[in-house]
mmCIF file of C-alpha atoms in Angstrom:
data_model
loop_
_atom_site.group_PDB
_atom_site.id
_atom_site.type_symbol
_atom_site.label_atom_id
_atom_site.label_comp_id
_atom_site.label_asym_id
_atom_site.label_seq_id
_atom_site.Cartn_x
_atom_site.Cartn_y
_atom_site.Cartn_z
ATOM 1 C CA MET A 1 10.956 -41.339 -15.825
ATOM 2 C CA ARG A 2 7.692 -43.023 -17.667
ATOM 3 C CA CYS A 3 6.196 -43.723 -14.438
ATOM 4 C CA THR A 4 6.672 -40.244 -12.743
ATOM 5 C CA LEU A 5 4.622 -39.140 -15.948
ATOM 6 C CA LEU A 6 1.750 -41.732 -15.477
ATOM 7 C CA LEU A 7 1.728 -40.350 -12.046
ATOM 8 C CA TRP A 8 1.703 -37.022 -12.925
ATOM 9 C CA PHE A 9 -1.574 -37.657 -16.141
ATOM 10 C CA ALA A 10 -2.997 -39.656 -13.325
ATOM 11 C CA ALA A 11 -3.136 -37.029 -10.966
ATOM 12 C CA LEU A 12 -4.538 -34.578 -12.923
ATOM 13 C CA LEU A 13 -7.647 -36.630 -14.291
ATOM 14 C CA GLY A 14 -8.100 -37.233 -10.577
ATOM 15 C CA ILE A 15 -8.198 -33.572 -9.791
ATOM 16 C CA ALA A 16 -10.636 -33.266 -13.113
ATOM 17 C CA LEU A 17 -12.457 -36.273 -12.240
ATOM 18 C CA PRO A 18 -15.220 -36.306 -9.432
ATOM 19 C CA ALA A 19 -14.082 -36.668 -6.083
ATOM 20 C CA GLU A 20 -15.448 -40.531 -5.806
ATOM 21 C CA ALA A 21 -12.203 -40.966 -8.038
ATOM 22 C CA HIS A 22 -8.842 -41.449 -5.655
ATOM 23 C CA GLN A 23 -6.655 -42.782 -6.851
ATOM 24 C CA VAL A 24 -4.451 -45.957 -4.571
ATOM 25 C CA ASN A 25 -1.257 -45.439 -3.775
ATOM 26 C CA LEU A 26 -1.999 -41.831 -5.021
ATOM 27 C CA VAL A 27 -2.567 -38.363 -2.703
ATOM 28 C CA THR A 28 -3.934 -35.083 -4.054
ATOM 29 C CA ALA A 29 -3.172 -31.893 -2.337
ATOM 30 C CA ARG A 30 -4.798 -28.216 -2.592
ATOM 31 C CA VAL A 31 -2.440 -26.196 -1.129
ATOM 32 C CA ALA A 32 -3.650 -22.339 -1.228
ATOM 33 C CA LEU A 33 -1.485 -19.712 0.176
ATOM 34 C CA THR A 34 -3.045 -15.936 0.595
ATOM 35 C CA ALA A 35 -1.785 -12.257 0.865
ATOM 36 C CA ASP A 36 -1.651 -12.520 4.262
ATOM 37 C CA ARG A 37 0.264 -15.747 4.891
ATOM 38 C CA THR A 38 -2.615 -17.785 5.766
ATOM 39 C CA VAL A 39 -2.431 -21.297 4.053
ATOM 40 C CA SER A 40 -5.432 -23.795 3.001
ATOM 41 C CA VAL A 41 -4.262 -27.365 2.744
ATOM 42 C CA GLU A 42 -7.118 -30.331 1.203
ATOM 43 C CA ILE A 43 -5.538 -33.147 1.165
ATOM 44 C CA GLY A 44 -7.443 -36.835 -0.779
ATOM 45 C CA LEU A 45 -6.639 -40.186 -0.842
ATOM 46 C CA LYS A 46 -8.563 -43.600 -0.878
ATOM 47 C CA GLY A 47 -10.121 -45.258 1.999
ATOM 48 C CA SER A 48 -8.381 -48.346 1.264
ATOM 49 C CA ASP A 49 -4.893 -46.219 2.092
ATOM 50 C CA VAL A 50 -6.470 -44.699 4.886
ATOM 51 C CA ASP A 51 -7.786 -47.982 6.318
ATOM 52 C CA ARG A 52 -3.702 -49.136 5.645
ATOM 53 C CA LEU A 53 -2.053 -46.261 7.313
ATOM 54 C CA ILE A 54 -4.665 -46.344 10.338
ATOM 55 C CA GLY A 55 -6.061 -49.800 11.084
ATOM 56 C CA THR A 56 -9.209 -48.134 10.685
ATOM 57 C CA ARG A 57 -12.488 -50.454 8.713
ATOM 58 C CA THR A 58 -14.146 -47.210 6.245
ATOM 59 C CA TYR A 59 -14.008 -48.737 3.000
ATOM 60 C CA ASP A 60 -15.901 -50.905 1.420
ATOM 61 C CA ALA A 61 -14.052 -52.819 -1.305
ATOM 62 C CA ARG A 62 -17.663 -54.094 -2.857
ATOM 63 C CA GLN A 63 -19.301 -50.679 -2.568
ATOM 64 C CA ASP A 64 -15.693 -48.936 -3.486
ATOM 65 C CA ALA A 65 -17.124 -46.387 -0.754
ATOM 66 C CA VAL A 66 -16.160 -45.269 2.774
ATOM 67 C CA ASP A 67 -18.717 -45.437 5.147
ATOM 68 C CA PRO A 68 -19.442 -42.167 6.789
ATOM 69 C CA ALA A 69 -20.329 -43.395 10.005
ATOM 70 C CA ALA A 70 -17.024 -45.318 10.255
ATOM 71 C CA VAL A 71 -15.146 -41.882 8.906
ATOM 72 C CA GLU A 72 -16.501 -40.285 11.859
ATOM 73 C CA ALA A 73 -15.670 -43.220 13.833
ATOM 74 C CA ALA A 74 -11.986 -43.020 12.871
ATOM 75 C CA ARG A 75 -11.799 -38.850 12.942
ATOM 76 C CA SER A 76 -9.470 -38.668 15.959
ATOM 77 C CA ALA A 77 -7.420 -41.586 14.276
ATOM 78 C CA ILE A 78 -6.709 -39.672 11.169
ATOM 79 C CA LEU A 79 -6.129 -36.051 12.456
ATOM 80 C CA ILE A 80 -3.725 -37.770 14.886
ATOM 81 C CA TYR A 81 -1.819 -39.166 11.940
ATOM 82 C CA MET A 82 -2.128 -36.113 10.206
ATOM 83 C CA SER A 83 -0.491 -33.787 12.457
ATOM 84 C CA THR A 84 2.438 -36.209 12.512
ATOM 85 C CA HIS A 85 3.112 -36.194 9.252
ATOM 86 C CA LEU A 86 1.675 -32.947 8.005
ATOM 87 C CA ALA A 87 2.798 -29.629 8.593
ATOM 88 C CA VAL A 88 3.344 -26.091 7.461
ATOM 89 C CA THR A 89 5.964 -23.882 8.568
ATOM 90 C CA GLY A 90 8.023 -20.539 8.390
ATOM 91 C CA GLY A 91 11.815 -20.583 8.526
ATOM 92 C CA ALA A 92 11.970 -22.917 11.478
ATOM 93 C CA ARG A 93 8.192 -22.154 13.070
ATOM 94 C CA ALA A 94 5.637 -24.216 12.994
ATOM 95 C CA CYS A 95 2.565 -22.233 11.471
ATOM 96 C CA SER A 96 -0.506 -22.516 13.618
ATOM 97 C CA ALA A 97 -2.941 -24.732 12.701
ATOM 98 C CA GLY A 98 -6.960 -24.658 12.779
ATOM 99 C CA ASP A 99 -9.566 -26.487 13.160
ATOM 100 C CA ALA A 100 -9.112 -29.448 11.125
ATOM 101 C CA ALA A 101 -12.410 -30.829 8.890
ATOM 102 C CA ILE A 102 -12.329 -34.843 8.483
ATOM 103 C CA LEU A 103 -15.061 -35.758 5.288
ATOM 104 C CA PRO A 104 -16.276 -38.610 3.707
ATOM 105 C CA ASP A 105 -15.747 -38.477 -0.085
ATOM 106 C CA GLY A 106 -17.152 -40.952 -2.004
ATOM 107 C CA ASP A 107 -14.294 -43.714 -2.319
ATOM 108 C CA GLY A 108 -12.180 -41.745 0.002
ATOM 109 C CA ILE A 109 -11.602 -38.886 2.266
ATOM 110 C CA ILE A 110 -11.357 -35.294 2.693
ATOM 111 C CA TYR A 111 -8.897 -33.531 5.547
ATOM 112 C CA ARG A 112 -8.744 -29.569 5.687
ATOM 113 C CA ASN A 113 -7.368 -27.187 7.790
ATOM 114 C CA SER A 114 -5.646 -23.711 7.502
ATOM 115 C CA PHE A 115 -2.181 -22.544 9.346
ATOM 116 C CA ALA A 116 -1.570 -19.328 10.403
ATOM 117 C CA CYS A 117 1.775 -17.693 9.425
ATOM 118 C CA ALA A 118 1.709 -14.221 9.357
ATOM 119 C CA ASP A 119 4.603 -14.615 12.312
ATOM 120 C CA ALA A 120 6.644 -17.556 11.123
ATOM 121 C CA PRO A 121 9.887 -15.812 9.417
ATOM 122 C CA GLY A 122 11.056 -17.015 6.611
ATOM 123 C CA ASP A 123 9.890 -19.369 3.438
ATOM 124 C CA LEU A 124 6.481 -20.870 3.840
ATOM 125 C CA ILE A 125 6.870 -24.652 3.482
ATOM 126 C CA TYR A 126 4.738 -27.383 2.979
ATOM 127 C CA ARG A 127 6.025 -30.524 4.381
ATOM 128 C CA SER A 128 3.924 -34.126 3.987
ATOM 129 C CA THR A 129 4.670 -37.483 3.932
ATOM 130 C CA VAL A 130 1.426 -38.785 4.205
ATOM 131 C CA LEU A 131 0.961 -42.567 2.735
ATOM 132 C CA THR A 132 4.485 -41.563 1.348
ATOM 133 C CA GLU A 133 6.301 -43.206 4.811
ATOM 134 C CA LYS A 134 4.622 -46.244 4.390
ATOM 135 C CA ASP A 135 4.508 -47.102 1.007
ATOM 136 C CA PRO A 136 7.693 -45.445 -0.428
ATOM 137 C CA ALA A 137 6.375 -46.082 -4.193
ATOM 138 C CA ALA A 138 3.299 -43.659 -3.022
ATOM 139 C CA ARG A 139 3.152 -40.296 -4.826
ATOM 140 C CA GLN A 140 1.645 -36.999 -3.166
ATOM 141 C CA VAL A 141 0.967 -34.155 -6.053
ATOM 142 C CA VAL A 142 0.680 -30.804 -4.887
ATOM 143 C CA LEU A 143 -1.570 -28.262 -6.831
ATOM 144 C CA ILE A 144 -0.323 -24.762 -5.162
ATOM 145 C CA ALA A 145 -2.179 -21.546 -5.545
ATOM 146 C CA GLN A 146 -1.934 -18.346 -4.667
ATOM 147 C CA GLY A 147 -3.587 -15.502 -6.081
ATOM 148 C CA ARG A 148 -4.720 -16.303 -9.704
ATOM 149 C CA SER A 149 -1.374 -18.320 -10.636
ATOM 150 C CA GLU A 150 -0.803 -22.045 -10.018
ATOM 151 C CA ALA A 151 1.868 -24.212 -9.898
ATOM 152 C CA GLN A 152 2.214 -27.968 -9.217
ATOM 153 C CA ALA A 153 4.518 -30.101 -7.479
ATOM 154 C CA LEU A 154 5.679 -33.784 -7.029
ATOM 155 C CA LEU A 155 6.373 -35.454 -3.503
ATOM 156 C CA ASP A 156 7.555 -38.811 -2.887
ATOM 157 C CA ALA A 157 9.375 -40.592 0.073
ATOM 158 C CA GLY A 158 12.700 -39.092 -0.981
ATOM 159 C CA ASN A 159 11.233 -35.349 -1.202
ATOM 160 C CA THR A 160 8.957 -34.371 1.127
ATOM 161 C CA THR A 161 8.522 -30.975 1.287
ATOM 162 C CA VAL A 162 7.718 -27.923 -1.749
ATOM 163 C CA THR A 163 8.204 -24.325 -1.007
ATOM 164 C CA LEU A 164 5.455 -22.534 -1.113
ATOM 165 C CA SER A 165 6.810 -18.976 -1.121
ATOM 166 C CA THR A 166 10.014 -16.786 -0.401
ATOM 167 C CA ALA A 167 10.213 -14.592 2.734
ATOM 168 C CA PRO A 168 8.576 -11.248 2.612
ATOM 169 C CA PRO A 169 11.553 -9.100 1.523
ATOM 170 C CA PRO A 170 13.520 -6.839 3.693
ATOM 171 C CA LEU A 171 11.573 -3.664 4.839
ATOM 172 C CA TRP A 172 14.028 -1.361 3.216
ATOM 173 C CA SER A 173 13.354 -3.383 0.153
ATOM 174 C CA THR A 174 9.823 -2.883 -0.079
ATOM 175 C CA MET A 175 9.828 0.583 0.611
ATOM 176 C CA GLN A 176 12.478 1.702 -1.778
ATOM 177 C CA ARG A 177 10.150 -0.025 -4.918
ATOM 178 C CA TYR A 178 7.133 1.941 -3.682
ATOM 179 C CA LEU A 179 9.241 5.126 -3.707
ATOM 180 C CA LEU A 180 9.921 3.834 -6.901
ATOM 181 C CA THR A 181 6.560 3.183 -8.248
ATOM 182 C CA GLY A 182 5.607 7.147 -6.857
ATOM 183 C CA ILE A 183 8.214 8.465 -8.760
ATOM 184 C CA GLU A 184 7.715 6.481 -11.353
ATOM 185 C CA HIS A 185 3.376 7.485 -10.908
ATOM 186 C CA ILE A 186 4.017 11.584 -11.078
ATOM 187 C CA PHE A 187 6.113 11.213 -14.005
ATOM 188 C CA LEU A 188 3.944 9.225 -16.127
ATOM 189 C CA GLY A 189 0.527 10.938 -14.183
ATOM 190 C CA TYR A 190 0.544 13.877 -17.632
ATOM 191 C CA ASP A 191 -2.365 15.388 -15.950
ATOM 192 C CA HIS A 192 -0.729 15.845 -12.443
ATOM 193 C CA VAL A 193 2.039 17.569 -13.891
ATOM 194 C CA ALA A 194 -0.233 19.677 -15.974
ATOM 195 C CA PHE A 195 -1.553 20.863 -13.404
ATOM 196 C CA LEU A 196 1.875 21.777 -11.865
ATOM 197 C CA ILE A 197 2.893 23.354 -14.299
ATOM 198 C CA ALA A 198 -0.162 25.250 -14.519
ATOM 199 C CA VAL A 199 -0.271 26.547 -10.992
ATOM 200 C CA VAL A 200 2.968 27.899 -11.147
ATOM 201 C CA LEU A 201 3.288 29.627 -14.356
ATOM 202 C CA TRP A 202 2.849 32.802 -12.505
ATOM 203 C CA ALA A 203 4.955 32.202 -10.262
ATOM 204 C CA ARG A 204 8.365 34.550 -9.879
ATOM 205 C CA ARG A 205 9.504 33.650 -6.452
ATOM 206 C CA LEU A 206 10.362 30.846 -4.352
ATOM 207 C CA ILE A 207 8.125 31.336 -1.320
ATOM 208 C CA PRO A 208 4.626 31.318 -3.244
ATOM 209 C CA VAL A 209 6.268 28.128 -4.737
ATOM 210 C CA VAL A 210 7.023 26.541 -1.839
ATOM 211 C CA LYS A 211 3.531 27.427 -0.050
ATOM 212 C CA ILE A 212 1.333 25.948 -3.400
ATOM 213 C CA VAL A 213 3.563 22.756 -3.141
ATOM 214 C CA THR A 214 3.204 21.992 0.576
ATOM 215 C CA ALA A 215 -0.030 22.494 0.181
ATOM 216 C CA PHE A 216 -1.342 20.361 -2.375
ATOM 217 C CA THR A 217 1.616 17.846 -0.690
ATOM 218 C CA ILE A 218 -0.536 17.804 2.850
ATOM 219 C CA ALA A 219 -3.378 17.493 1.170
ATOM 220 C CA HIS A 220 -3.445 14.585 -1.284
ATOM 221 C CA SER A 221 -1.193 12.904 1.353
ATOM 222 C CA ILE A 222 -4.358 12.694 3.346
ATOM 223 C CA THR A 223 -6.888 11.338 0.778
ATOM 224 C CA LEU A 224 -3.951 8.742 -0.640
ATOM 225 C CA SER A 225 -3.814 7.957 2.688
ATOM 226 C CA LEU A 226 -7.480 7.416 3.680
ATOM 227 C CA ALA A 227 -8.291 5.935 -0.103
ATOM 228 C CA ALA A 228 -4.997 3.745 0.366
ATOM 229 C CA LEU A 229 -6.119 2.224 3.586
ATOM 230 C CA ASP A 230 -9.871 2.200 2.383
ATOM 231 C CA VAL A 231 -10.578 4.240 4.796
ATOM 232 C CA LEU A 232 -12.838 6.670 2.167
ATOM 233 C CA VAL A 233 -12.607 5.222 -1.349
ATOM 234 C CA ILE A 234 -14.336 7.737 -4.498
ATOM 235 C CA PRO A 235 -15.055 5.776 -7.397
ATOM 236 C CA SER A 236 -12.536 6.877 -10.299
ATOM 237 C CA SER A 237 -15.445 7.262 -12.784
ATOM 238 C CA LEU A 238 -15.653 10.830 -10.589
ATOM 239 C CA VAL A 239 -12.209 11.129 -9.482
ATOM 240 C CA GLU A 240 -10.865 11.418 -12.967
ATOM 241 C CA PRO A 241 -13.322 13.771 -14.505
ATOM 242 C CA ALA A 242 -12.442 16.141 -11.217
ATOM 243 C CA ILE A 243 -9.046 15.816 -11.583
ATOM 244 C CA ALA A 244 -9.434 17.106 -15.196
ATOM 245 C CA ALA A 245 -11.821 19.900 -14.371
ATOM 246 C CA SER A 246 -9.345 20.816 -11.680
ATOM 247 C CA ILE A 247 -6.352 21.486 -14.674
ATOM 248 C CA VAL A 248 -8.936 23.435 -16.893
ATOM 249 C CA PHE A 249 -9.773 25.413 -13.834
ATOM 250 C CA VAL A 250 -5.788 26.182 -13.205
ATOM 251 C CA ALA A 251 -5.419 26.666 -16.857
ATOM 252 C CA VAL A 252 -8.449 29.112 -17.025
ATOM 253 C CA GLU A 253 -7.768 31.165 -13.956
ATOM 254 C CA ASN A 254 -4.294 32.373 -15.593
ATOM 255 C CA PHE A 255 -5.859 34.586 -17.883
ATOM 256 C CA PHE A 256 -7.729 35.943 -14.871
ATOM 257 C CA SER A 257 -5.862 36.059 -12.184
ATOM 258 C CA ARG A 258 -1.717 36.155 -11.482
ATOM 259 C CA ASP A 259 -2.005 36.688 -7.742
ATOM 260 C CA VAL A 260 -0.029 32.976 -6.990
ATOM 261 C CA ASP A 261 0.237 33.755 -3.199
ATOM 262 C CA LYS A 262 -3.412 32.883 -2.381
ATOM 263 C CA ARG A 263 -3.024 29.990 -5.000
ATOM 264 C CA TRP A 264 -1.967 27.346 -2.074
ATOM 265 C CA ARG A 265 -5.652 27.434 -1.103
ATOM 266 C CA MET A 266 -6.634 26.098 -4.349
ATOM 267 C CA ALA A 267 -3.395 24.170 -4.542
ATOM 268 C CA PHE A 268 -4.941 22.150 -1.006
ATOM 269 C CA LEU A 269 -8.665 21.614 -2.751
ATOM 270 C CA PHE A 270 -7.653 20.315 -5.967
ATOM 271 C CA GLY A 271 -4.913 18.547 -3.859
ATOM 272 C CA LEU A 272 -7.364 16.734 -1.591
ATOM 273 C CA ILE A 273 -8.880 15.727 -5.396
ATOM 274 C CA HIS A 274 -5.740 14.308 -6.875
ATOM 275 C CA GLY A 275 -5.020 12.485 -3.857
ATOM 276 C CA PHE A 276 -7.687 9.897 -4.641
ATOM 277 C CA GLY A 277 -6.259 9.854 -7.880
ATOM 278 C CA PHE A 278 -2.689 8.908 -6.574
ATOM 279 C CA ALA A 279 -4.777 5.792 -4.900
ATOM 280 C CA GLY A 280 -5.988 4.736 -7.221
ATOM 281 C CA ALA A 281 -2.493 4.280 -9.238
ATOM 282 C CA LEU A 282 -1.594 2.511 -5.857
ATOM 283 C CA ARG A 283 -4.608 0.322 -5.792
ATOM 284 C CA GLU A 284 -3.457 -1.832 -8.860
ATOM 285 C CA ILE A 285 -0.585 -2.935 -7.189
ATOM 286 C CA GLY A 286 -1.286 -3.138 -3.562
ATOM 287 C CA LEU A 287 -0.009 -2.644 -0.439
ATOM 288 C CA PRO A 288 2.199 -5.578 1.357
ATOM 289 C CA PRO A 289 -0.657 -6.485 4.091
ATOM 290 C CA ASN A 290 3.182 -6.729 6.716
ATOM 291 C CA ALA A 291 3.792 -3.244 5.780
ATOM 292 C CA ALA A 292 1.673 -1.418 4.579
ATOM 293 C CA VAL A 293 2.191 1.876 6.274
ATOM 294 C CA PRO A 294 5.581 1.768 5.559
ATOM 295 C CA ALA A 295 5.002 1.289 1.630
ATOM 296 C CA LEU A 296 2.256 3.956 2.093
ATOM 297 C CA ALA A 297 4.762 6.592 3.133
ATOM 298 C CA ALA A 298 7.289 5.642 0.801
ATOM 299 C CA PHE A 299 4.363 6.255 -2.375
ATOM 300 C CA ASN A 300 3.777 9.069 -0.706
ATOM 301 C CA ILE A 301 7.594 10.358 -0.362
ATOM 302 C CA GLY A 302 8.045 9.099 -3.985
ATOM 303 C CA VAL A 303 5.273 11.413 -5.358
ATOM 304 C CA GLU A 304 6.891 14.373 -3.528
ATOM 305 C CA ILE A 305 10.175 13.692 -5.198
ATOM 306 C CA GLY A 306 8.729 13.133 -8.662
ATOM 307 C CA GLN A 307 6.535 16.199 -7.860
ATOM 308 C CA VAL A 308 9.676 18.923 -6.705
ATOM 309 C CA ALA A 309 11.142 17.783 -9.755
ATOM 310 C CA ILE A 310 9.163 19.126 -11.742
ATOM 311 C CA VAL A 311 9.073 22.470 -10.467
ATOM 312 C CA ALA A 312 12.687 22.691 -9.889
ATOM 313 C CA VAL A 313 12.673 21.936 -14.000
ATOM 314 C CA ALA A 314 9.626 23.963 -14.506
ATOM 315 C CA LEU A 315 10.697 27.407 -12.817
ATOM 316 C CA PRO A 316 14.290 27.758 -13.727
ATOM 317 C CA ILE A 317 12.667 27.141 -17.661
ATOM 318 C CA LEU A 318 10.332 29.739 -17.325
ATOM 319 C CA ARG A 319 13.168 32.071 -15.475
ATOM 320 C CA LEU A 320 14.938 31.944 -18.577
ATOM 321 C CA ALA A 321 12.407 32.319 -20.476
ATOM 322 C CA ASP A 322 11.850 35.847 -18.828
ATOM 323 C CA ARG A 323 15.031 36.817 -19.518
ATOM 324 C CA LEU A 324 14.994 36.167 -23.284
ATOM 325 C CA SER A 325 12.256 38.332 -23.573
ATOM 326 C CA ALA A 326 12.844 41.124 -21.217
ATOM 327 C CA GLU A 327 13.669 43.978 -22.729
ATOM 328 C CA ASP A 328 15.939 45.027 -19.602
ATOM 329 C CA ARG A 329 18.046 42.427 -18.508
ATOM 330 C CA SER A 330 18.544 43.312 -15.356
ATOM 331 C CA GLU A 331 14.401 43.440 -13.931
ATOM 332 C CA PRO A 332 13.219 40.364 -16.436
ATOM 333 C CA VAL A 333 9.272 40.059 -16.248
ATOM 334 C CA ARG A 334 7.191 37.128 -16.970
ATOM 335 C CA ALA A 335 5.776 37.216 -20.351
ATOM 336 C CA ALA A 336 1.987 37.136 -20.433
ATOM 337 C CA GLY A 337 2.153 35.841 -23.556
ATOM 338 C CA LEU A 338 3.943 32.857 -22.545
ATOM 339 C CA VAL A 339 1.765 31.820 -19.773
ATOM 340 C CA TYR A 340 -1.085 32.287 -21.921
ATOM 341 C CA THR A 341 0.182 29.926 -24.660
ATOM 342 C CA VAL A 342 1.629 27.112 -21.823
ATOM 343 C CA SER A 343 -2.411 27.966 -20.364
ATOM 344 C CA THR A 344 -4.220 27.471 -23.636
ATOM 345 C CA VAL A 345 -2.695 24.063 -24.139
ATOM 346 C CA ILE A 346 -2.624 22.707 -20.697
ATOM 347 C CA GLY A 347 -6.490 23.842 -21.006
ATOM 348 C CA LEU A 348 -7.170 22.274 -23.733
ATOM 349 C CA LEU A 349 -5.446 18.909 -23.139
ATOM 350 C CA GLY A 350 -7.576 19.157 -19.622
ATOM 351 C CA GLY A 351 -10.636 19.662 -21.632
ATOM 352 C CA TYR A 352 -9.932 16.754 -24.151
ATOM 353 C CA TRP A 353 -9.458 14.199 -20.596
ATOM 354 C CA LEU A 354 -12.595 15.782 -18.827
ATOM 355 C CA LEU A 355 -15.040 14.872 -21.662
ATOM 356 C CA ALA A 356 -13.069 11.565 -22.442
ATOM 357 C CA ARG A 357 -13.488 10.518 -18.631
ATOM 358 C CA ILE A 358 -16.679 11.849 -18.585
ATOM 359 C CA LEU A 359 -17.589 9.624 -21.407
ATOM 360 C CA GLU A 360 -15.456 6.721 -20.296
ATOM 361 C CA ALA A 361 -17.076 6.704 -16.747
#
């Protein structure tokens, strides 16, 4: 246990010190994994260990340094050794290796390569017996970088692999997660909820509501897709105030017009703006590179489910209010006072959001 801790400490020092400080019998590796399942590998080891492994003469003990010319001459032999004792696999399939580089590095050498694993299914596994197959006492410290997170692993003769990532989740699992995210976003997006309620306040028949919801859905689906796929991106500093302005506009219009039959046109126009707002929320969590289109579709469907749920709750409440306020219960009408009161509250909220977002921009 004490020996292992010392090796860890020495390895950490080796990573932090200048490039010349390679340790005998210790390999330091940095393995970086990107979202597209590309794995970059950089390995450093002492020149004397290289000579011991391959039978070359790259290291000068008196200078405690490698000879760059000797490293270049031994390049082919080093690459053959590395390809034999190092691999990245996905499931049972080896990831495609790129063009490797061998570089002199003070008293040692650096090996660099990248492995394309997009077509390799299953968990990504880093396997290395570099040096440890020659000397059971040797160790390899692996620093694993993925996004902003880092982890470390210690390999030896009896432990030669480390899992870099789990396999991509099943497509249905991914779609389910993005579907729920879309539903959550529409319910937590109070500005979108306010817009939807304001736009249907005068509606008493189902057909105008269907036209409004359909137009809004088609419009924001277009801009959501364009923005999420980076085809057309508008800064949030413009989008967010525009969304707030749309809320104010609809709330004010409720005082001057009760014609909901033609409101689908306005819903389509403002839906284009709201779509960019949805895309901003989606961009924060990102789209999985292996399932971008299904995830985008699931998020969009989630938004629609939430949207329909809000309207489905709002309309019965408005109808109930009509009946309670009507003198002739057989012919209820929409009470203007109710619409004006709710529109005032929504308009004030929209005005507050508009001012706050302009000041933040």
